[in-house]
Amino acid sequence: NQSGFQDMNLNQSISQDDGLCKICLNKQINAVIIPCGHRAMCMDCGKMLMKNKMSTCPVCRMKIEQIVKTIDC
């Protein structure tokens, strides 16, 4: 069944993309947005966003007050 094969490939590509910054799509997510708590970007992209005082979260569009580096263990 060709459709099942296509679904499997789609699921594989999605899982391989897990954990990547949603802005640059290159680096691992390692920053959290305050106050909304979304983890969607790397710290480099977070710093870039913070240069604009009116930046909003790329997920929920809440105003960004701070970007905090996270560490996974």
mmCIF file of C-alpha atoms in Angstrom:
data_model
loop_
_atom_site.group_PDB
_atom_site.id
_atom_site.type_symbol
_atom_site.label_atom_id
_atom_site.label_comp_id
_atom_site.label_asym_id
_atom_site.label_seq_id
_atom_site.Cartn_x
_atom_site.Cartn_y
_atom_site.Cartn_z
ATOM 1 C CA ASN A 1 0.000 0.000 0.000
ATOM 2 C CA GLN A 2 1.685 3.174 -1.257
ATOM 3 C CA SER A 3 -0.228 5.477 1.127
ATOM 4 C CA GLY A 4 1.064 3.639 4.208
ATOM 5 C CA PHE A 5 4.623 3.919 2.917
ATOM 6 C CA GLN A 6 4.229 7.690 2.423
ATOM 7 C CA ASP A 7 2.803 8.057 5.957
ATOM 8 C CA MET A 8 5.792 6.156 7.370
ATOM 9 C CA ASN A 9 8.235 8.469 5.535
ATOM 10 C CA LEU A 10 6.378 11.542 6.802
ATOM 11 C CA ASN A 11 6.504 10.292 10.400
ATOM 12 C CA GLN A 12 10.235 9.547 10.073
ATOM 13 C CA SER A 13 11.042 13.022 8.772
ATOM 14 C CA ILE A 14 9.018 14.627 11.572
ATOM 15 C CA SER A 15 10.798 12.619 14.279
ATOM 16 C CA GLN A 16 14.221 13.424 12.785
ATOM 17 C CA ASP A 17 13.335 17.139 13.015
ATOM 18 C CA ASP A 18 12.403 16.940 16.721
ATOM 19 C CA GLY A 19 14.402 19.224 18.959
ATOM 20 C CA LEU A 20 15.561 21.622 16.250
ATOM 21 C CA CYS A 21 15.145 25.370 16.559
ATOM 22 C CA LYS A 22 11.916 26.394 14.815
ATOM 23 C CA ILE A 23 13.559 29.580 13.544
ATOM 24 C CA CYS A 24 16.923 28.541 12.048
ATOM 25 C CA LEU A 25 16.147 24.796 11.776
ATOM 26 C CA ASN A 26 19.856 24.042 12.371
ATOM 27 C CA LYS A 27 20.648 24.062 16.091
ATOM 28 C CA GLN A 28 19.108 22.216 19.009
ATOM 29 C CA ILE A 29 16.471 23.981 21.079
ATOM 30 C CA ASN A 30 18.203 25.287 24.210
ATOM 31 C CA ALA A 31 16.177 28.319 25.267
ATOM 32 C CA VAL A 32 12.851 28.977 26.957
ATOM 33 C CA ILE A 33 10.727 32.069 26.443
ATOM 34 C CA ILE A 34 9.549 33.923 29.544
ATOM 35 C CA PRO A 35 6.661 34.324 30.423
ATOM 36 C CA CYS A 36 4.900 31.811 28.101
ATOM 37 C CA GLY A 37 7.373 28.947 28.690
ATOM 38 C CA HIS A 38 7.631 27.780 25.080
ATOM 39 C CA ARG A 39 10.861 26.025 24.082
ATOM 40 C CA ALA A 40 11.037 26.557 20.341
ATOM 41 C CA MET A 41 14.430 28.085 19.568
ATOM 42 C CA CYS A 42 18.154 28.019 20.084
ATOM 43 C CA MET A 43 19.795 30.673 22.242
ATOM 44 C CA ASP A 44 21.363 32.374 19.197
ATOM 45 C CA CYS A 45 17.937 32.936 17.609
ATOM 46 C CA GLY A 46 16.582 34.012 21.005
ATOM 47 C CA LYS A 47 19.289 36.671 21.293
ATOM 48 C CA MET A 48 18.450 37.857 17.792
ATOM 49 C CA LEU A 49 14.762 38.131 18.703
ATOM 50 C CA MET A 50 15.534 40.033 21.910
ATOM 51 C CA LYS A 51 17.202 42.828 19.906
ATOM 52 C CA ASN A 52 13.678 43.873 18.942
ATOM 53 C CA LYS A 53 11.932 45.108 22.110
ATOM 54 C CA MET A 54 8.502 44.200 20.666
ATOM 55 C CA SER A 55 9.358 40.560 19.844
ATOM 56 C CA THR A 56 6.708 37.913 20.344
ATOM 57 C CA CYS A 57 6.846 34.151 20.836
ATOM 58 C CA PRO A 58 6.807 32.333 17.471
ATOM 59 C CA VAL A 59 4.345 29.796 18.925
ATOM 60 C CA CYS A 60 1.737 31.858 20.816
ATOM 61 C CA ARG A 61 2.660 35.475 19.935
ATOM 62 C CA MET A 62 2.898 36.510 23.599
ATOM 63 C CA LYS A 63 5.353 39.379 24.189
ATOM 64 C CA ILE A 64 8.823 38.080 25.076
ATOM 65 C CA GLU A 65 10.170 39.484 28.334
ATOM 66 C CA GLN A 66 13.226 37.274 28.606
ATOM 67 C CA ILE A 67 14.991 34.316 26.969
ATOM 68 C CA VAL A 68 16.640 31.825 29.344
ATOM 69 C CA LYS A 69 19.173 29.196 28.287
ATOM 70 C CA THR A 70 18.120 25.641 29.155
ATOM 71 C CA ILE A 71 20.279 22.585 29.726
ATOM 72 C CA ASP A 72 19.012 19.071 29.097
ATOM 73 C CA CYS A 73 20.494 16.310 31.268
#
